Amino acid sequence: MTENYDLQKLREDFPSLKREIYGKPLVYLDNTATSQTPKCVVDDIVSAYYNSKANVHRGVHTLSQEMTDLQERARRRVKEYINASSIEEIIFTRGTTESINLVASSFGELLKEGDEIIVSVMEHHSNIVPWQLLGQRKGITLKVIPMNDEGVLDMDAYRKLFNEHTAFVSCTHVSNVLGTINPVKEIVAEAHRHGVPVLIDGAQAIAHQKVDVVDIDCDFYAFSSHKMYGPTGIGVLYGKKEWLEKMPPYQGGGEMIGNVSFSGTTFAELPFKFEAGTPDFIGIAALHTAIDYIASIGIDAIASHEHELLEYTTRRMMEIPGMRIFGTAPEKDAIISFLIGNSHHFDTGVLLDKLGIEVRTGHHCAEPLMHRLGVEGVVRASFALYNTKEECDRFIDALKRVAAILE
Ligand SMILES: *Cc1c(COP(=O)(O)O)cnc(C)c1O
């Protein structure tokens, strides 16, 4: 653990962590769904609404210039954070879901009937359904990379899915249920050997490990601000410039045009071609603050802290009779999905809540994965930079109580 990892001090940055639930101190273990937000990010949003709200790119006046500068500064910060080559490759969206829909819709225009798209069995619905919608519209089929019982993708099976019809690969970096960190560099390299572009869904990776889109060499990378200590309603799509230039606009409106007349319209340069309408410029500016916050702690320090929590909690959970953990890949982020014996995930979640422990239950927007696991749903505990070992202990004690009740 690094010197600047002062957990108690970090926790002071998150006022929500001081809450109580049913008279018990909150233990927030639903970070995979969304992370809590540090005060510096909220302060930035409040301050912008009080002091400097003006629409971006549309005014000659000072406030508009200031807001535009803040938004574009955030774009440069995102570019640095993921090591993209240019700011033209950073498109602001509403979230991972919209980023993937943008690619399915726009890149999808370049695809044709009979083409095939490869996804994995562990995808979030937002990396399945947009491709299915495209498939229905254009007569394109989905092929699925299987996994083994540990939750590791079968790379031999993946290699065999390629044929002359394969047109695109879309795969998650980290599974939001199993925690598996997929070998995205290998996945991309294999696809590129066949001349096939790849989108990586980075929603679950972006706040927990170093992400370098040039090193991964992916063609697209999608993530959400709200899972990385930033505001909700903002997402990012990274895309290689050569693809973005070939792709048609996703939505039409203000900001994305060059010139408009009733006989035709030309489109703005990248990245604005893909940013129709007024964006959440205040949220975008606050995403900058969230990235600075992560950087001030250090992504590697965060990753190693979370990994310690993962190892410790997993080991202690195995003390509980009947405990079934789903996802035991060697390369794994701090996400633990489980069931206690044959008890229902929902009952476990409700009882944990009564003890102040917030976890998520259900299919986690990954029904095909639930089918593969042979369950209807699971309970999921997921960790972030502010969780402590004491909280893990409280979680384990609560689990023991719940297990005794549900026995
Ligand atoms: C959360 C999540 C999404 C969807 O993100 P939104 O912010 O809801 O758009 C997609 N993929 C994975 C792996 C996720 O965890």
CSV table of C-alpha atoms and ligand atoms in Angstrom, one decimal:
chain,number,residue,atom,x,y,z
A,1,MET,CA,0.0,0.0,0.0
A,2,THR,CA,1.4,3.4,-0.9
A,3,GLU,CA,2.0,6.3,1.5
A,4,ASN,CA,-0.7,8.5,0.1
A,5,TYR,CA,-3.4,5.8,0.6
A,6,ASP,CA,-4.9,7.3,3.7
A,7,LEU,CA,-8.2,5.5,3.8
A,8,GLN,CA,-9.7,7.4,6.7
A,9,LYS,CA,-8.9,10.7,5.1
A,10,LEU,CA,-10.2,9.5,1.7
A,11,ARG,CA,-13.5,8.5,3.3
A,12,GLU,CA,-13.9,12.1,4.6
A,13,ASP,CA,-14.2,13.0,0.9
A,14,PHE,CA,-17.4,11.0,0.6
A,15,PRO,CA,-20.2,12.5,2.8
A,16,SER,CA,-22.6,9.7,1.8
A,17,LEU,CA,-20.4,7.1,3.5
A,18,LYS,CA,-21.4,8.6,6.9
A,19,ARG,CA,-25.0,7.6,6.5
A,20,GLU,CA,-26.8,5.0,8.6
A,21,ILE,CA,-29.2,2.4,7.4
A,22,TYR,CA,-31.7,1.0,9.9
A,23,GLY,CA,-29.5,2.5,12.6
A,24,LYS,CA,-26.4,0.7,11.3
A,25,PRO,CA,-23.4,2.4,9.7
A,26,LEU,CA,-23.7,2.1,5.9
A,27,VAL,CA,-21.5,-0.4,4.2
A,28,TYR,CA,-21.7,0.4,0.5
A,29,LEU,CA,-20.9,-2.6,-1.6
A,30,ASP,CA,-22.8,-1.8,-4.8
A,31,ASN,CA,-20.0,0.0,-6.5
A,32,THR,CA,-20.4,-1.9,-9.7
A,33,ALA,CA,-23.8,-0.4,-10.2
A,34,THR,CA,-22.5,3.1,-9.4
A,35,SER,CA,-19.8,4.6,-7.2
A,36,GLN,CA,-20.3,7.3,-4.5
A,37,THR,CA,-19.2,10.8,-5.4
A,38,PRO,CA,-16.5,12.8,-3.7
A,39,LYS,CA,-17.3,16.3,-2.4
A,40,CYS,CA,-14.9,17.9,-4.9
A,41,VAL,CA,-17.0,16.7,-7.8
A,42,VAL,CA,-20.3,17.7,-6.2
A,43,ASP,CA,-18.8,21.1,-5.3
A,44,ASP,CA,-17.8,21.7,-8.9
A,45,ILE,CA,-21.3,21.0,-10.1
A,46,VAL,CA,-22.9,23.3,-7.6
A,47,SER,CA,-20.4,26.0,-8.2
A,48,ALA,CA,-20.9,25.8,-12.0
A,49,TYR,CA,-24.7,26.1,-11.6
A,50,TYR,CA,-24.4,29.1,-9.2
A,51,ASN,CA,-21.6,30.9,-11.0
A,52,SER,CA,-20.9,30.0,-14.6
A,53,LYS,CA,-23.7,28.3,-16.4
A,54,ALA,CA,-23.8,29.2,-20.1
A,55,ASN,CA,-24.2,27.1,-23.2
A,56,VAL,CA,-21.0,25.8,-24.8
A,57,HIS,CA,-19.8,26.7,-28.3
A,58,ARG,CA,-22.7,28.9,-29.0
A,59,GLY,CA,-21.8,32.3,-27.6
A,60,VAL,CA,-19.2,35.1,-28.0
A,61,HIS,CA,-19.8,36.1,-24.4
A,62,THR,CA,-17.5,35.4,-21.5
A,63,LEU,CA,-19.5,32.9,-19.6
A,64,SER,CA,-20.0,30.8,-22.7
A,65,GLN,CA,-16.3,30.9,-23.5
A,66,GLU,CA,-15.5,29.8,-19.9
A,67,MET,CA,-17.9,26.9,-20.0
A,68,THR,CA,-16.6,25.8,-23.4
A,69,ASP,CA,-13.0,25.9,-22.1
A,70,LEU,CA,-14.0,23.8,-19.1
A,71,GLN,CA,-15.7,21.2,-21.3
A,72,GLU,CA,-12.8,21.0,-23.7
A,73,ARG,CA,-10.3,20.9,-20.9
A,74,ALA,CA,-12.2,17.8,-19.6
A,75,ARG,CA,-12.0,16.3,-23.1
A,76,ARG,CA,-8.2,16.7,-23.0
A,77,ARG,CA,-8.2,15.2,-19.5
A,78,VAL,CA,-10.1,12.1,-20.6
A,79,LYS,CA,-7.8,11.8,-23.6
A,80,GLU,CA,-4.8,11.8,-21.3
A,81,TYR,CA,-6.4,9.4,-18.8
A,82,ILE,CA,-6.9,6.7,-21.4
A,83,ASN,CA,-3.9,7.7,-23.5
A,84,ALA,CA,-5.8,8.4,-26.7
A,85,SER,CA,-3.9,9.9,-29.6
A,86,SER,CA,-6.1,13.0,-30.1
A,87,ILE,CA,-9.0,14.8,-28.7
A,88,GLU,CA,-10.9,14.2,-31.9
A,89,GLU,CA,-11.2,10.6,-30.7
A,90,ILE,CA,-13.1,11.5,-27.5
A,91,ILE,CA,-16.8,11.7,-27.8
A,92,PHE,CA,-19.1,12.6,-24.9
A,93,THR,CA,-22.3,10.6,-24.6
A,94,ARG,CA,-24.8,9.9,-21.9
A,95,GLY,CA,-23.1,6.7,-20.7
A,96,THR,CA,-21.6,3.3,-21.8
A,97,THR,CA,-25.0,2.3,-23.1
A,98,GLU,CA,-25.3,5.3,-25.4
A,99,SER,CA,-21.6,4.9,-26.5
A,100,ILE,CA,-22.3,1.3,-27.6
A,101,ASN,CA,-25.6,2.2,-29.2
A,102,LEU,CA,-23.7,5.0,-31.1
A,103,VAL,CA,-21.3,2.5,-32.6
A,104,ALA,CA,-24.0,-0.2,-33.3
A,105,SER,CA,-26.1,2.4,-35.0
A,106,SER,CA,-23.4,4.3,-36.9
A,107,PHE,CA,-20.7,1.7,-37.6
A,108,GLY,CA,-23.7,-0.6,-38.2
A,109,GLU,CA,-24.4,1.4,-41.3
A,110,LEU,CA,-21.1,0.1,-42.7
A,111,LEU,CA,-22.2,-3.5,-42.2
A,112,LYS,CA,-24.3,-5.7,-44.5
A,113,GLU,CA,-26.7,-8.6,-44.5
A,114,GLY,CA,-24.9,-11.9,-43.7
A,115,ASP,CA,-22.2,-10.3,-41.6
A,116,GLU,CA,-21.5,-11.7,-38.1
A,117,ILE,CA,-20.7,-9.9,-34.9
A,118,ILE,CA,-18.8,-11.7,-32.0
A,119,VAL,CA,-19.7,-10.9,-28.4
A,120,SER,CA,-19.0,-12.9,-25.2
A,121,VAL,CA,-21.3,-14.9,-22.9
A,122,MET,CA,-20.6,-12.5,-20.1
A,123,GLU,CA,-21.8,-9.3,-21.7
A,124,HIS,CA,-24.0,-6.7,-20.0
A,125,HIS,CA,-27.3,-6.3,-21.9
A,126,SER,CA,-26.1,-3.0,-23.1
A,127,ASN,CA,-23.5,-4.8,-25.2
A,128,ILE,CA,-25.9,-7.4,-26.5
A,129,VAL,CA,-29.2,-5.7,-27.3
A,130,PRO,CA,-27.9,-2.8,-29.5
A,131,TRP,CA,-26.2,-5.5,-31.7
A,132,GLN,CA,-29.4,-7.6,-31.8
A,133,LEU,CA,-31.4,-4.5,-32.9
A,134,LEU,CA,-28.8,-3.9,-35.6
A,135,GLY,CA,-29.0,-7.6,-36.5
A,136,GLN,CA,-32.8,-7.6,-36.9
A,137,ARG,CA,-32.6,-4.5,-39.0
A,138,LYS,CA,-29.9,-5.7,-41.3
A,139,GLY,CA,-29.9,-9.5,-41.1
A,140,ILE,CA,-26.7,-9.8,-39.1
A,141,THR,CA,-26.1,-12.6,-36.6
A,142,LEU,CA,-24.4,-12.7,-33.2
A,143,LYS,CA,-21.7,-15.3,-32.3
A,144,VAL,CA,-20.9,-15.9,-28.7
A,145,ILE,CA,-17.5,-16.5,-27.0
A,146,PRO,CA,-18.1,-19.2,-24.3
A,147,MET,CA,-16.3,-19.4,-21.0
A,148,ASN,CA,-15.2,-22.1,-18.6
A,149,ASP,CA,-16.6,-22.7,-15.1
A,150,GLU,CA,-14.2,-20.3,-13.5
A,151,GLY,CA,-15.5,-17.5,-15.7
A,152,VAL,CA,-12.5,-17.4,-18.1
A,153,LEU,CA,-13.2,-16.8,-21.7
A,154,ASP,CA,-12.4,-19.8,-24.0
A,155,MET,CA,-9.9,-18.2,-26.3
A,156,ASP,CA,-9.6,-21.3,-28.6
A,157,ALA,CA,-13.3,-21.2,-29.2
A,158,TYR,CA,-13.0,-17.5,-29.8
A,159,ARG,CA,-10.4,-18.0,-32.5
A,160,LYS,CA,-12.7,-20.6,-34.2
A,161,LEU,CA,-15.6,-18.1,-34.4
A,162,PHE,CA,-13.9,-16.1,-37.1
A,163,ASN,CA,-14.8,-16.7,-40.7
A,164,GLU,CA,-15.1,-14.5,-43.9
A,165,HIS,CA,-18.4,-13.1,-42.5
A,166,THR,CA,-17.0,-11.8,-39.2
A,167,ALA,CA,-17.4,-8.0,-39.3
A,168,PHE,CA,-17.1,-6.8,-35.7
A,169,VAL,CA,-16.1,-7.9,-32.1
A,170,SER,CA,-17.6,-6.3,-29.0
A,171,CYS,CA,-16.4,-7.6,-25.7
A,172,THR,CA,-16.3,-6.4,-22.1
A,173,HIS,CA,-13.0,-5.6,-20.4
A,174,VAL,CA,-14.2,-6.7,-17.0
A,175,SER,CA,-17.4,-8.7,-16.2
A,176,ASN,CA,-19.8,-6.8,-14.0
A,177,VAL,CA,-20.9,-10.1,-12.4
A,178,LEU,CA,-17.8,-12.4,-12.4
A,179,GLY,CA,-15.2,-9.7,-12.0
A,180,THR,CA,-13.1,-11.5,-14.7
A,181,ILE,CA,-10.6,-9.3,-16.3
A,182,ASN,CA,-10.6,-10.4,-20.0
A,183,PRO,CA,-7.4,-10.5,-22.0
A,184,VAL,CA,-8.5,-7.6,-24.2
A,185,LYS,CA,-5.1,-7.2,-25.9
A,186,GLU,CA,-5.2,-10.7,-27.1
A,187,ILE,CA,-8.9,-10.4,-28.1
A,188,VAL,CA,-8.1,-7.3,-30.2
A,189,ALA,CA,-4.9,-8.8,-31.7
A,190,GLU,CA,-6.8,-11.9,-32.9
A,191,ALA,CA,-9.6,-9.8,-34.5
A,192,HIS,CA,-7.1,-7.5,-36.2
A,193,ARG,CA,-5.4,-10.6,-37.7
A,194,HIS,CA,-8.7,-11.0,-39.5
A,195,GLY,CA,-9.0,-7.3,-40.3
A,196,VAL,CA,-12.0,-7.0,-37.8
A,197,PRO,CA,-12.4,-4.0,-35.6
A,198,VAL,CA,-13.2,-4.3,-31.8
A,199,LEU,CA,-15.2,-2.4,-29.3
A,200,ILE,CA,-14.2,-2.9,-25.6
A,201,ASP,CA,-16.9,-2.2,-23.0
A,202,GLY,CA,-14.8,-0.5,-20.3
A,203,ALA,CA,-17.6,0.4,-17.8
A,204,GLN,CA,-16.2,-1.9,-15.2
A,205,ALA,CA,-12.5,-1.4,-15.8
A,206,ILE,CA,-12.1,2.3,-16.0
A,207,ALA,CA,-12.0,3.2,-12.3
A,208,HIS,CA,-10.1,0.1,-11.2
A,209,GLN,CA,-7.1,-0.4,-13.4
A,210,LYS,CA,-4.9,1.5,-15.8
A,211,VAL,CA,-6.6,1.7,-19.2
A,212,ASP,CA,-4.4,2.6,-22.2
A,213,VAL,CA,-6.4,2.4,-25.4
A,214,VAL,CA,-3.2,2.6,-27.6
A,215,ASP,CA,-1.7,-0.3,-25.8
A,216,ILE,CA,-4.9,-2.4,-26.0
A,217,ASP,CA,-5.2,-1.2,-29.6
A,218,CYS,CA,-9.0,-1.4,-29.5
A,219,ASP,CA,-10.9,0.5,-32.2
A,220,PHE,CA,-13.6,1.7,-29.7
A,221,TYR,CA,-13.7,1.9,-25.9
A,222,ALA,CA,-16.8,2.8,-23.9
A,223,PHE,CA,-17.3,3.9,-20.3
A,224,SER,CA,-19.5,5.8,-17.9
A,225,SER,CA,-18.6,8.7,-15.6
A,226,HIS,CA,-21.0,7.6,-12.7
A,227,LYS,CA,-18.9,4.4,-12.1
A,228,MET,CA,-15.7,6.4,-11.8
A,229,TYR,CA,-16.7,8.8,-9.0
A,230,GLY,CA,-18.0,11.3,-11.5
A,231,PRO,CA,-21.6,12.6,-12.2
A,232,THR,CA,-24.3,10.5,-13.7
A,233,GLY,CA,-25.6,11.0,-17.2
A,234,ILE,CA,-22.1,11.3,-18.9
A,235,GLY,CA,-20.3,8.7,-20.8
A,236,VAL,CA,-17.3,8.5,-23.2
A,237,LEU,CA,-16.8,6.8,-26.5
A,238,TYR,CA,-13.2,6.6,-27.6
A,239,GLY,CA,-12.9,5.7,-31.3
A,240,LYS,CA,-10.0,5.5,-33.6
A,241,LYS,CA,-10.1,8.5,-35.9
A,242,GLU,CA,-9.9,6.5,-39.1
A,243,TRP,CA,-13.2,4.7,-38.1
A,244,LEU,CA,-15.0,7.8,-36.7
A,245,GLU,CA,-14.3,9.6,-40.0
A,246,LYS,CA,-15.9,6.9,-42.0
A,247,MET,CA,-18.9,6.6,-39.8
A,248,PRO,CA,-22.1,8.5,-40.5
A,249,PRO,CA,-23.5,10.8,-37.7
A,250,TYR,CA,-25.6,9.1,-35.0
A,251,GLN,CA,-28.1,11.8,-34.2
A,252,GLY,CA,-28.8,15.1,-36.0
A,253,GLY,CA,-29.2,18.5,-34.4
A,254,GLY,CA,-27.3,21.5,-33.2
A,255,GLU,CA,-23.5,21.4,-32.7
A,256,MET,CA,-22.9,18.5,-35.0
A,257,ILE,CA,-23.3,20.4,-38.3
A,258,GLY,CA,-21.1,22.3,-40.7
A,259,ASN,CA,-23.7,24.1,-42.7
A,260,VAL,CA,-27.5,23.4,-42.9
A,261,SER,CA,-29.8,24.2,-45.7
A,262,PHE,CA,-33.0,22.5,-46.9
A,263,SER,CA,-31.1,21.1,-49.8
A,264,GLY,CA,-28.6,19.4,-47.6
A,265,THR,CA,-26.3,19.6,-44.6
A,266,THR,CA,-22.6,19.2,-44.0
A,267,PHE,CA,-21.3,17.8,-40.7
A,268,ALA,CA,-19.0,19.2,-38.1
A,269,GLU,CA,-15.5,17.9,-37.7
A,270,LEU,CA,-14.7,15.3,-35.1
A,271,PRO,CA,-15.6,14.9,-32.3
A,272,PHE,CA,-18.5,17.3,-32.7
A,273,LYS,CA,-20.0,15.3,-35.6
A,274,PHE,CA,-21.2,12.8,-32.9
A,275,GLU,CA,-22.3,15.3,-30.3
A,276,ALA,CA,-25.8,16.5,-31.4
A,277,GLY,CA,-27.6,19.0,-29.1
A,278,THR,CA,-26.5,20.5,-25.8
A,279,PRO,CA,-24.4,18.2,-23.8
A,280,ASP,CA,-24.3,18.0,-19.9
A,281,PHE,CA,-21.4,20.4,-20.0
A,282,ILE,CA,-21.5,21.0,-16.3
A,283,GLY,CA,-21.3,17.2,-15.7
A,284,ILE,CA,-18.5,16.9,-18.2
A,285,ALA,CA,-16.5,19.6,-16.5
A,286,ALA,CA,-17.0,17.7,-13.2
A,287,LEU,CA,-15.8,14.5,-14.8
A,288,HIS,CA,-12.5,16.3,-15.1
A,289,THR,CA,-12.5,16.7,-11.3
A,290,ALA,CA,-13.3,13.0,-10.8
A,291,ILE,CA,-10.4,12.0,-13.0
A,292,ASP,CA,-8.1,14.3,-11.1
A,293,TYR,CA,-9.4,12.8,-7.9
A,294,ILE,CA,-8.5,9.2,-9.0
A,295,ALA,CA,-5.1,10.4,-10.3
A,296,SER,CA,-4.4,12.1,-6.9
A,297,ILE,CA,-4.6,8.7,-5.2
A,298,GLY,CA,-3.1,6.8,-8.1
A,299,ILE,CA,-5.0,4.1,-10.1
A,300,ASP,CA,-2.3,1.5,-9.2
A,301,ALA,CA,-2.7,2.2,-5.5
A,302,ILE,CA,-6.5,1.9,-5.8
A,303,ALA,CA,-6.2,-1.4,-7.7
A,304,SER,CA,-3.9,-2.9,-5.1
A,305,HIS,CA,-6.1,-1.8,-2.2
A,306,GLU,CA,-9.2,-3.2,-3.9
A,307,HIS,CA,-7.4,-6.4,-4.7
A,308,GLU,CA,-6.5,-6.9,-1.0
A,309,LEU,CA,-10.1,-6.5,-0.1
A,310,LEU,CA,-11.1,-9.0,-2.8
A,311,GLU,CA,-8.6,-11.6,-1.5
A,312,TYR,CA,-9.5,-11.1,2.1
A,313,THR,CA,-13.2,-11.1,1.6
A,314,THR,CA,-13.2,-14.1,-0.7
A,315,ARG,CA,-11.2,-16.1,1.8
A,316,ARG,CA,-13.4,-15.2,4.7
A,317,MET,CA,-16.6,-15.9,2.7
A,318,MET,CA,-15.5,-19.4,2.1
A,319,GLU,CA,-15.7,-20.0,5.9
A,320,ILE,CA,-19.5,-19.8,5.5
A,321,PRO,CA,-21.1,-23.2,5.0
A,322,GLY,CA,-22.9,-23.5,1.6
A,323,MET,CA,-21.3,-20.4,0.2
A,324,ARG,CA,-21.2,-20.5,-3.7
A,325,ILE,CA,-19.0,-17.9,-5.4
A,326,PHE,CA,-19.6,-17.3,-9.1
A,327,GLY,CA,-16.4,-16.2,-10.9
A,328,THR,CA,-13.0,-17.4,-9.7
A,329,ALA,CA,-10.8,-16.3,-12.6
A,330,PRO,CA,-7.1,-15.8,-11.7
A,331,GLU,CA,-7.3,-12.3,-13.2
A,332,LYS,CA,-10.2,-10.7,-11.3
A,333,ASP,CA,-11.4,-7.3,-10.1
A,334,ALA,CA,-13.0,-6.7,-6.7
A,335,ILE,CA,-16.5,-8.0,-7.5
A,336,ILE,CA,-17.9,-11.1,-5.7
A,337,SER,CA,-21.1,-12.7,-6.9
A,338,PHE,CA,-22.5,-15.4,-4.7
A,339,LEU,CA,-25.4,-17.4,-3.3
A,340,ILE,CA,-25.8,-19.0,0.1
A,341,GLY,CA,-26.8,-22.6,-0.4
A,342,ASN,CA,-30.1,-22.7,-2.2
A,343,SER,CA,-31.5,-19.5,-0.7
A,344,HIS,CA,-32.9,-16.8,-2.9
A,345,HIS,CA,-30.7,-13.9,-3.9
A,346,PHE,CA,-33.4,-11.4,-3.1
A,347,ASP,CA,-33.9,-12.7,0.5
A,348,THR,CA,-30.1,-12.4,1.1
A,349,GLY,CA,-30.1,-8.9,-0.2
A,350,VAL,CA,-33.1,-7.7,1.9
A,351,LEU,CA,-31.6,-9.2,5.1
A,352,LEU,CA,-28.2,-7.7,4.4
A,353,ASP,CA,-29.8,-4.3,3.9
A,354,LYS,CA,-31.4,-4.5,7.3
A,355,LEU,CA,-27.9,-4.9,8.7
A,356,GLY,CA,-26.7,-1.8,6.8
A,357,ILE,CA,-25.0,-3.7,4.0
A,358,GLU,CA,-25.9,-2.5,0.5
A,359,VAL,CA,-25.4,-5.2,-2.2
A,360,ARG,CA,-27.2,-5.8,-5.5
A,361,THR,CA,-29.3,-8.8,-6.3
A,362,GLY,CA,-30.8,-10.2,-9.5
A,363,HIS,CA,-29.6,-10.9,-13.0
A,364,HIS,CA,-27.3,-7.8,-13.1
A,365,CYS,CA,-28.3,-7.0,-16.7
A,366,ALA,CA,-26.6,-10.2,-17.8
A,367,GLU,CA,-29.4,-12.8,-18.3
A,368,PRO,CA,-27.5,-14.9,-20.8
A,369,LEU,CA,-24.7,-15.2,-18.3
A,370,MET,CA,-27.2,-16.3,-15.6
A,371,HIS,CA,-28.4,-19.0,-18.0
A,372,ARG,CA,-24.8,-20.1,-18.4
A,373,LEU,CA,-24.3,-20.2,-14.6
A,374,GLY,CA,-27.6,-22.1,-14.3
A,375,VAL,CA,-29.1,-19.6,-11.8
A,376,GLU,CA,-31.9,-17.1,-12.0
A,377,GLY,CA,-29.9,-14.4,-10.1
A,378,VAL,CA,-27.0,-13.9,-7.7
A,379,VAL,CA,-26.1,-11.5,-4.9
A,380,ARG,CA,-23.2,-9.2,-5.7
A,381,ALA,CA,-20.8,-7.3,-3.5
A,382,SER,CA,-18.5,-4.9,-5.2
A,383,PHE,CA,-15.7,-2.8,-3.8
A,384,ALA,CA,-14.3,0.7,-4.4
A,385,LEU,CA,-11.4,2.8,-3.3
A,386,TYR,CA,-13.0,3.8,0.0
A,387,ASN,CA,-14.1,0.4,1.3
A,388,THR,CA,-12.2,-0.8,4.4
A,389,LYS,CA,-11.2,-4.2,5.9
A,390,GLU,CA,-13.5,-3.4,8.8
A,391,GLU,CA,-16.4,-3.1,6.4
A,392,CYS,CA,-15.4,-6.5,4.9
A,393,ASP,CA,-15.6,-7.9,8.4
A,394,ARG,CA,-19.0,-6.4,9.0
A,395,PHE,CA,-20.1,-7.8,5.7
A,396,ILE,CA,-18.8,-11.3,6.7
A,397,ASP,CA,-20.5,-11.1,10.1
A,398,ALA,CA,-23.7,-10.0,8.5
A,399,LEU,CA,-23.5,-12.9,6.0
A,400,LYS,CA,-23.1,-15.4,8.8
A,401,ARG,CA,-26.2,-14.0,10.5
A,402,VAL,CA,-28.1,-14.2,7.2
A,403,ALA,CA,-26.9,-17.7,6.5
A,404,ALA,CA,-28.1,-18.8,9.9
A,405,ILE,CA,-31.6,-17.3,9.2
A,406,LEU,CA,-31.9,-18.7,5.7
A,407,GLU,CA,-30.6,-22.1,6.7
B,1,LIG,C1,-22.8,-0.5,-16.0
B,1,LIG,C2,-22.4,-1.3,-17.2
B,1,LIG,C3,-22.9,-0.9,-18.4
B,1,LIG,C4,-23.9,0.1,-18.7
B,1,LIG,O1,-23.5,1.3,-18.2
B,1,LIG,P1,-24.5,2.6,-18.1
B,1,LIG,O2,-23.8,3.6,-17.3
B,1,LIG,O3,-25.8,2.0,-17.5
B,1,LIG,O4,-24.8,3.0,-19.5
B,1,LIG,C5,-22.3,-1.6,-19.5
B,1,LIG,N1,-21.4,-2.6,-19.3
B,1,LIG,C6,-21.0,-3.0,-18.1
B,1,LIG,C7,-19.9,-4.0,-18.0
B,1,LIG,C8,-21.4,-2.3,-17.0
B,1,LIG,O5,-21.0,-2.7,-15.8
